[in-house]
mmCIF file of N, CA and C in Angstrom:
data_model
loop_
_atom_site.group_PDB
_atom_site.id
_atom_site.type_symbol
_atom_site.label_atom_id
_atom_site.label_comp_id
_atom_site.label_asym_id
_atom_site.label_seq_id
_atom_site.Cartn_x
_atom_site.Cartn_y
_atom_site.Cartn_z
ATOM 1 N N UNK A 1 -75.288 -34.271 33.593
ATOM 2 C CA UNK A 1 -74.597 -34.668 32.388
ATOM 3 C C UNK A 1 -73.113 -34.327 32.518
ATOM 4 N N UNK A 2 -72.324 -35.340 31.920
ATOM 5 C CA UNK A 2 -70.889 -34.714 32.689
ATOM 6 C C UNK A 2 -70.167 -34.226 30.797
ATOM 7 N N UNK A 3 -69.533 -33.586 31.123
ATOM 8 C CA UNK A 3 -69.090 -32.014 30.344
ATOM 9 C C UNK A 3 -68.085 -32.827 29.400
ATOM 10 N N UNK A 4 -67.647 -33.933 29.303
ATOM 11 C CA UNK A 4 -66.604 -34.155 28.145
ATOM 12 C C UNK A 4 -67.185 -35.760 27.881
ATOM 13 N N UNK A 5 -66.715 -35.658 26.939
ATOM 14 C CA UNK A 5 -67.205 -37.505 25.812
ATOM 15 C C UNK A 5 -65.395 -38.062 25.391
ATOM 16 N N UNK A 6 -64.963 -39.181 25.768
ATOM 17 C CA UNK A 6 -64.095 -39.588 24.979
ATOM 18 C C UNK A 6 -64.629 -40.690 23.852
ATOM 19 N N UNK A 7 -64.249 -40.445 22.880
ATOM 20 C CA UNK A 7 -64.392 -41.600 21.666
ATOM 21 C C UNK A 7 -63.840 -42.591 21.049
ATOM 22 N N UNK A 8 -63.633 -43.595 21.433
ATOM 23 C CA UNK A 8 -63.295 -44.461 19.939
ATOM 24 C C UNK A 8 -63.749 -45.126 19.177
ATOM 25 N N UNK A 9 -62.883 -45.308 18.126
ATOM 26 C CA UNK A 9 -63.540 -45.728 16.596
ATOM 27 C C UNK A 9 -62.312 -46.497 16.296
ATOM 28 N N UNK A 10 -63.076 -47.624 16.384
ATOM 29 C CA UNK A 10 -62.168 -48.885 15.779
ATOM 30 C C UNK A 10 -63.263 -49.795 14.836
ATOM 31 N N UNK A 11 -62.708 -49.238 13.405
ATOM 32 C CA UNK A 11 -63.746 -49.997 12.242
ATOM 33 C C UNK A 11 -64.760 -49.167 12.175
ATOM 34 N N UNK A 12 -65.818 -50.214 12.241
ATOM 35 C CA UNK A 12 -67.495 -50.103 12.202
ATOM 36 C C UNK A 12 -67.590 -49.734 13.044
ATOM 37 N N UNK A 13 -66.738 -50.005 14.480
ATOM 38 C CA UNK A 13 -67.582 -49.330 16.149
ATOM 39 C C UNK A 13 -67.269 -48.237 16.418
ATOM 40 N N UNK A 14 -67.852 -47.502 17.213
ATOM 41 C CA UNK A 14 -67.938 -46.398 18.095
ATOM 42 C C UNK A 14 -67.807 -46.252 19.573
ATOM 43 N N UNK A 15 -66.722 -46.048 19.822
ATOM 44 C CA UNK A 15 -67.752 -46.338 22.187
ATOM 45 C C UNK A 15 -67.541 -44.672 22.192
ATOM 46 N N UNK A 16 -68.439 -44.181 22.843
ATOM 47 C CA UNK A 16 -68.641 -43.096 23.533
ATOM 48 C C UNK A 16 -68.723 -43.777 25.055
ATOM 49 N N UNK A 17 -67.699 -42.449 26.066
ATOM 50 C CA UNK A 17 -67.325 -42.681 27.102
ATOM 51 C C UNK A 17 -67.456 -41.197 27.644
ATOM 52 N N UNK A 18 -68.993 -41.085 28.971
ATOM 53 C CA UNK A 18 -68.997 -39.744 29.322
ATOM 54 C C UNK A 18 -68.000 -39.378 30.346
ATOM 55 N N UNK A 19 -67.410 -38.519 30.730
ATOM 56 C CA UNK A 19 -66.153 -38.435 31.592
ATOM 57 C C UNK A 19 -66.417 -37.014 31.671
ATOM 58 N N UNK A 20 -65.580 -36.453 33.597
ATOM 59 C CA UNK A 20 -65.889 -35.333 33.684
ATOM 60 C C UNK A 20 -64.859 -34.052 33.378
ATOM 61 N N UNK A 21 -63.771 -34.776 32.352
ATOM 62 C CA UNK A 21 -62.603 -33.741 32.791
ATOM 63 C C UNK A 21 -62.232 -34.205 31.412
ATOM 64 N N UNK A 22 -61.151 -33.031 30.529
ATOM 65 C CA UNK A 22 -60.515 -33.627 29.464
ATOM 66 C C UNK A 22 -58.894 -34.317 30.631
ATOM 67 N N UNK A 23 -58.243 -34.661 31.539
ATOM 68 C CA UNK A 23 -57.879 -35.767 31.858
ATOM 69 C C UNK A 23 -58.458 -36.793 32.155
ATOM 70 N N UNK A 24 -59.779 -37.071 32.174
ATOM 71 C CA UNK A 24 -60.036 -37.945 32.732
ATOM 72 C C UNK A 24 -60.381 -38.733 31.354
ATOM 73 N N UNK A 25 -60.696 -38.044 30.465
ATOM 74 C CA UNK A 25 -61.003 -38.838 28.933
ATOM 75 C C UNK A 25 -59.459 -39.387 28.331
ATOM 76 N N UNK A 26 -58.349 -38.578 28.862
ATOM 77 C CA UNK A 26 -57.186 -38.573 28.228
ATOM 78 C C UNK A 26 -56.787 -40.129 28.899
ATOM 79 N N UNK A 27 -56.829 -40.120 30.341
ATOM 80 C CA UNK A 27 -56.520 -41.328 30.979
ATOM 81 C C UNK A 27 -57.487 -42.500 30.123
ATOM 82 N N UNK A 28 -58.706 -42.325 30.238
ATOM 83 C CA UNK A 28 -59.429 -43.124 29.521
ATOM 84 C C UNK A 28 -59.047 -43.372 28.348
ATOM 85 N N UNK A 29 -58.743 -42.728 26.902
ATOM 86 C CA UNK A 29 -57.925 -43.502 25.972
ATOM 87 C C UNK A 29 -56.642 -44.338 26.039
ATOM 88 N N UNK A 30 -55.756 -43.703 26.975
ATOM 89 C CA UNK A 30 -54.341 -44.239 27.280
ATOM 90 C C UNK A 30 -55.102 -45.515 27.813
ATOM 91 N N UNK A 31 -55.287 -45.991 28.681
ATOM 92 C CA UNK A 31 -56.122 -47.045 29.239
ATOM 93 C C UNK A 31 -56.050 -48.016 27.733
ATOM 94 N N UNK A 32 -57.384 -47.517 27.195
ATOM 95 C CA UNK A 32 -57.508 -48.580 26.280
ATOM 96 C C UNK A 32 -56.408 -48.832 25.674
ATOM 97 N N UNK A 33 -55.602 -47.828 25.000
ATOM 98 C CA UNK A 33 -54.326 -48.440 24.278
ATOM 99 C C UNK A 33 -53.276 -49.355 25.515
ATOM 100 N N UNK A 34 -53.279 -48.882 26.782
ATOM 101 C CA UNK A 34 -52.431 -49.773 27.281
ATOM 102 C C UNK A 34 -52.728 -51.063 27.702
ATOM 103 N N UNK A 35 -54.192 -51.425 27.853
ATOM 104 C CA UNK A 35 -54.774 -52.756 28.032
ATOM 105 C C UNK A 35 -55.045 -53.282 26.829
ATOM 106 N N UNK A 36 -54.533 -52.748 25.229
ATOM 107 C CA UNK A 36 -54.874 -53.364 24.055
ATOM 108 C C UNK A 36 -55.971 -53.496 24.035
ATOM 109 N N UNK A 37 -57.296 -52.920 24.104
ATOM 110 C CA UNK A 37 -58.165 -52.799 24.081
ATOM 111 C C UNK A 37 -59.002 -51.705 22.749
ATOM 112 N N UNK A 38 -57.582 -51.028 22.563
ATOM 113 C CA UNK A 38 -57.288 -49.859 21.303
ATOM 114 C C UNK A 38 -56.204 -50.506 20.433
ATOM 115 N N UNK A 39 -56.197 -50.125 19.089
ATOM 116 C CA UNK A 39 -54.835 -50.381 18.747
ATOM 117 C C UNK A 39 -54.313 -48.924 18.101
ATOM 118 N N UNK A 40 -53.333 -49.086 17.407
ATOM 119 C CA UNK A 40 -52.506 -47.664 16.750
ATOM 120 C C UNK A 40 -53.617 -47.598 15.920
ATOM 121 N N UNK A 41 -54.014 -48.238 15.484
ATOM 122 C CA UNK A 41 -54.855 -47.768 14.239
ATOM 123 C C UNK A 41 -56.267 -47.074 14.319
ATOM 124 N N UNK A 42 -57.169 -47.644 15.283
ATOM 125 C CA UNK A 42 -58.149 -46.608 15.830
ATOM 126 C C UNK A 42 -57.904 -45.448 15.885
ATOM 127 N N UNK A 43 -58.981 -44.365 15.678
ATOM 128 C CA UNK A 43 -59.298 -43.315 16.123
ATOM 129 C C UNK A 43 -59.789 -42.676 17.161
ATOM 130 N N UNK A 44 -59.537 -41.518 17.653
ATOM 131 C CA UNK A 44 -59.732 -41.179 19.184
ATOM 132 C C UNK A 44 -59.758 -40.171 19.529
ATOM 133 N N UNK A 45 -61.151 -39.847 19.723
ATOM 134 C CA UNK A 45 -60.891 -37.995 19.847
ATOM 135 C C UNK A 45 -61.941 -38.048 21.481
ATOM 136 N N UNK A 46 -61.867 -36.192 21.662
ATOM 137 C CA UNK A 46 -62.166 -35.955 23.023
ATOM 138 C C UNK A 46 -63.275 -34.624 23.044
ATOM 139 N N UNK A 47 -64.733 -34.663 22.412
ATOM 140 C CA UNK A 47 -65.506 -33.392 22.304
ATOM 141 C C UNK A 47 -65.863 -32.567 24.133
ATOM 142 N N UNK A 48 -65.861 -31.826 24.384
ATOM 143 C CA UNK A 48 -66.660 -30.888 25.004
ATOM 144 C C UNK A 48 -67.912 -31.185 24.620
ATOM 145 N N UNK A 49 -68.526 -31.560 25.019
ATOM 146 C CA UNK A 49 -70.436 -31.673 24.781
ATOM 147 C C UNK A 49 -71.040 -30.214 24.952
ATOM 148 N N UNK A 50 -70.726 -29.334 26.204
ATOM 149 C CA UNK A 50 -71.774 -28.473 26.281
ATOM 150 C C UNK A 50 -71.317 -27.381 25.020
ATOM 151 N N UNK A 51 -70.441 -27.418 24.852
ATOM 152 C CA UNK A 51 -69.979 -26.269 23.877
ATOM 153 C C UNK A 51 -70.031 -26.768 22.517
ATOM 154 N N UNK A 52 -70.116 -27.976 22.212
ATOM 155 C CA UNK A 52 -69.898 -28.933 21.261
ATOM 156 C C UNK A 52 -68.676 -28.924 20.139
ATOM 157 N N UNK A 53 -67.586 -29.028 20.943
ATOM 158 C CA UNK A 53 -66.522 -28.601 20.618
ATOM 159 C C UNK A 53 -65.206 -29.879 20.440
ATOM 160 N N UNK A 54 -65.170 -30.238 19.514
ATOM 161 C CA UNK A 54 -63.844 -31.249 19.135
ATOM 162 C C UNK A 54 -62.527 -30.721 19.820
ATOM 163 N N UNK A 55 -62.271 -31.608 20.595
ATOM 164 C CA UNK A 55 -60.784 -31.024 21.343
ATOM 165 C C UNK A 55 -59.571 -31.403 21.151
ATOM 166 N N UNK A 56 -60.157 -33.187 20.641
ATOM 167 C CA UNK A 56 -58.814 -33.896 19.966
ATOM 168 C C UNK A 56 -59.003 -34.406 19.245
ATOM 169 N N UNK A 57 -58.769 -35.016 17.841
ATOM 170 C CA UNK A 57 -59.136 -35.905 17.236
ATOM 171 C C UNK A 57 -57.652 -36.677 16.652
ATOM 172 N N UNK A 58 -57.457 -37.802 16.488
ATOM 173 C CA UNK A 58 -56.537 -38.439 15.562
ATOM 174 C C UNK A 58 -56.322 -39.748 15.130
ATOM 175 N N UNK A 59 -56.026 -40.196 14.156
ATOM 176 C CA UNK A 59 -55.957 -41.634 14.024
ATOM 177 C C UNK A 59 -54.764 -42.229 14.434
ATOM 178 N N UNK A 60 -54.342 -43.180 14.142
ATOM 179 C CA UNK A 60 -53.186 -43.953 14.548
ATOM 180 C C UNK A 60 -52.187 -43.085 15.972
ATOM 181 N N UNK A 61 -53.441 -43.348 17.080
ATOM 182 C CA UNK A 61 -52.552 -43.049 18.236
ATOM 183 C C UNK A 61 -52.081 -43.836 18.939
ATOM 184 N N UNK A 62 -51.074 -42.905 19.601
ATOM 185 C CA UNK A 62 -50.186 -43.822 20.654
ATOM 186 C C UNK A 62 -49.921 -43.010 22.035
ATOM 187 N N UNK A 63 -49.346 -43.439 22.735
ATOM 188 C CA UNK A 63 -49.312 -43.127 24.131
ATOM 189 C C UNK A 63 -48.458 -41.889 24.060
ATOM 190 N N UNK A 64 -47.651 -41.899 23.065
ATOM 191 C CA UNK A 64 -47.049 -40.605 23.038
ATOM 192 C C UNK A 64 -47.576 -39.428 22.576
ATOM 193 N N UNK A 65 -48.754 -39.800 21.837
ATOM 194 C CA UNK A 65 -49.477 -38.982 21.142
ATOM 195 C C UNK A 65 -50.023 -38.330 21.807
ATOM 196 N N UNK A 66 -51.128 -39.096 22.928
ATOM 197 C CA UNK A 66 -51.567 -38.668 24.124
ATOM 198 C C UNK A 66 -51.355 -37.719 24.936
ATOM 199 N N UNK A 67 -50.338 -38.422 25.603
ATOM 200 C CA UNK A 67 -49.483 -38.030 26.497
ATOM 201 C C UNK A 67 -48.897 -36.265 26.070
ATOM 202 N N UNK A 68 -48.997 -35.923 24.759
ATOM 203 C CA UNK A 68 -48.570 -34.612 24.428
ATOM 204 C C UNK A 68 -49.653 -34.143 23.453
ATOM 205 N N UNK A 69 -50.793 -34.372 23.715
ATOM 206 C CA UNK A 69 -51.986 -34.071 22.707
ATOM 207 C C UNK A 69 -52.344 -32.315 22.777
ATOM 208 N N UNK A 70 -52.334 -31.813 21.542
ATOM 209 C CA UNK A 70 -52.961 -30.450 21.925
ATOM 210 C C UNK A 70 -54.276 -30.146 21.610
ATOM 211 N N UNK A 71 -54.828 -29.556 22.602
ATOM 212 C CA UNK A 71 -56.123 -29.512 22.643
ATOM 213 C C UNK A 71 -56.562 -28.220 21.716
ATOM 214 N N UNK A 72 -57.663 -28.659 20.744
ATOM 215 C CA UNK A 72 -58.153 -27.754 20.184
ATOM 216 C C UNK A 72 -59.139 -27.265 20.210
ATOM 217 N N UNK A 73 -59.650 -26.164 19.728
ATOM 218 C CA UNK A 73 -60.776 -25.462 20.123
ATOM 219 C C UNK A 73 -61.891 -25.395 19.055
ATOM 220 N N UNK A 74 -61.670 -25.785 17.968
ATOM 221 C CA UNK A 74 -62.380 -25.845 16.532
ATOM 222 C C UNK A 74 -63.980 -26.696 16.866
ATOM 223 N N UNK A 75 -64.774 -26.250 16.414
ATOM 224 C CA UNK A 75 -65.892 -26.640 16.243
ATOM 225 C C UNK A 75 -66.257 -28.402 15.646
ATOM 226 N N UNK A 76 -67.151 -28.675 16.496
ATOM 227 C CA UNK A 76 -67.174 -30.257 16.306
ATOM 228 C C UNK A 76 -67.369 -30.397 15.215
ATOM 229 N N UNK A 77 -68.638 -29.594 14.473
ATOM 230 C CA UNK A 77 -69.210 -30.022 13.530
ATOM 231 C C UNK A 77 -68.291 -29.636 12.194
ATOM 232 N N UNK A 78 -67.651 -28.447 12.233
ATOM 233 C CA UNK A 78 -66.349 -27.748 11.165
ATOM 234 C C UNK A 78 -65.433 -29.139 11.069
ATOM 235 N N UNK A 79 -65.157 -29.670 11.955
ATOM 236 C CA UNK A 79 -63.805 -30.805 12.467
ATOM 237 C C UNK A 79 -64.220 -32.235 11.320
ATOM 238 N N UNK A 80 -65.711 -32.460 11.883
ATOM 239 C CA UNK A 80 -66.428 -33.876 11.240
ATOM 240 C C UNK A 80 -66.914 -33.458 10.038
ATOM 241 N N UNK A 81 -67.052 -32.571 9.800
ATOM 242 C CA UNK A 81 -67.449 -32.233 8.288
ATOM 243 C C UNK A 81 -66.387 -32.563 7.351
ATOM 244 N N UNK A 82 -65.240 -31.849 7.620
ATOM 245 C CA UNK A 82 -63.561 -31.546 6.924
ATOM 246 C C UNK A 82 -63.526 -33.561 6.832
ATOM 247 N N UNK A 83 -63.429 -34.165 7.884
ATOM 248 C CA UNK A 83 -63.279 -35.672 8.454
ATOM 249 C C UNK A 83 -63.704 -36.272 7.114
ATOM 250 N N UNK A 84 -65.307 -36.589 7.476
ATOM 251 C CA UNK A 84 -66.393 -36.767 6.191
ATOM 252 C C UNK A 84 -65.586 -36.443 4.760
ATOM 253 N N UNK A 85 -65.500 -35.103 4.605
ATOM 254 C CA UNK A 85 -64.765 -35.064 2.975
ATOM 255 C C UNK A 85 -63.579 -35.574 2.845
ATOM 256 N N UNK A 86 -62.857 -35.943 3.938
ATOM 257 C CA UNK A 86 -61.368 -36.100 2.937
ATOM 258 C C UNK A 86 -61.512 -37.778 3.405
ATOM 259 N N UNK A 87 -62.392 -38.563 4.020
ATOM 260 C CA UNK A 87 -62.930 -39.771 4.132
ATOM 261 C C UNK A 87 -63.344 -40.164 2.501
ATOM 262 N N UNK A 88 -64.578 -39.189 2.071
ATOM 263 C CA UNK A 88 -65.260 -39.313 0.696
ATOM 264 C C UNK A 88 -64.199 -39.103 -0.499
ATOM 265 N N UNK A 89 -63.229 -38.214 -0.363
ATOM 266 C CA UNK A 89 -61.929 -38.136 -1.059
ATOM 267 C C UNK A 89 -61.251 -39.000 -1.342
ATOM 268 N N UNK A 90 -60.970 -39.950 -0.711
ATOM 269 C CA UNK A 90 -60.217 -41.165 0.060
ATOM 270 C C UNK A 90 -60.503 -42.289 -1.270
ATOM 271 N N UNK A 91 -62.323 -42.268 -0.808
ATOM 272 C CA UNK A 91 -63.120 -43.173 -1.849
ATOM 273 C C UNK A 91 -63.363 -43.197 -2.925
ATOM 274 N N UNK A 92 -62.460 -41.641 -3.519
ATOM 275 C CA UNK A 92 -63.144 -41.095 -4.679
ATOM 276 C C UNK A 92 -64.525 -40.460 -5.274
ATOM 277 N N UNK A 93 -65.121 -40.418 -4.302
ATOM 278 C CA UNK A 93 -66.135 -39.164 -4.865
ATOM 279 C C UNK A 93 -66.030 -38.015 -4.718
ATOM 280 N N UNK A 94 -66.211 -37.441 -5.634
ATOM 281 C CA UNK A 94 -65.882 -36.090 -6.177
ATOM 282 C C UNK A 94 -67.647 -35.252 -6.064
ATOM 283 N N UNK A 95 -67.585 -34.323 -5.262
ATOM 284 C CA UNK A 95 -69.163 -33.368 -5.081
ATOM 285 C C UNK A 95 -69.205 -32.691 -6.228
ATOM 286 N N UNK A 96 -70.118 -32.582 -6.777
ATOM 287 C CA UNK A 96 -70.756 -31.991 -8.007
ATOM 288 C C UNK A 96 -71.449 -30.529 -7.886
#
C-alpha cells in the first residue's frame, strides 16, 4: 500500500490518487492544474494514509499555492469534520 493519497474534488467528483511520497502527490496536483485537468476552483488536499493524517488541504489552488504549500500535521478526521461544519454553515444549518 503506498503511504500518501492525493485528492481532488471538483463538484460532485472525487479522484483519489495513491502515490508514494508527499512530492510525488504534490507533482501530481500541479500536473492536473497545469494540463487543466484541475481548475482554481477545485479542491486538493494530500492525507498520509498510515497515520491518517491531512497534510494539505485547500480550495481554489494554484501553482503557487503548491509550489509553497505547508504541510500539516492535524488529524484527518479533526480537519473533515471542521470542513463538514463550516460546509453545513455555508447552507445554513444550524446543530441543535
Amino acid at each position: 500500500m503506498k503511504r500518501y493519497m492525493a485528492i481532488h474534488h471538483k463538484g460532485n467528483a472525487t479522484t483519489f490518487t495513491a502515490v508514494e511520497s508527499v512530492e510525488h502527490a504534490r507533482a501530481h496536483l500541479l500536473n492536473l492544474l497545469n494540463t487543466r485537468k484541475a481548475s482554481s476552483k477545485d479542491a486538493m488536499s494530500i492525507v498520509e494514509t498510515t497515520e491518517d493524517k491531512l497534510l494539505y488541504y485547500r480550495k481554489k489552488n494554484t501553482i503557487e499555492s503548491l509550489n509553497g504549500m505547508d504541510v500539516s500535521t492535524d488529524n484527518f478526521r479533526e480537519l473533515f469534520a471542521r470542513y463538514i461544519q463550516s460546509t453545513l454553515n455555508q447552507l445554513g444549518y444550524v446543530a441543535h
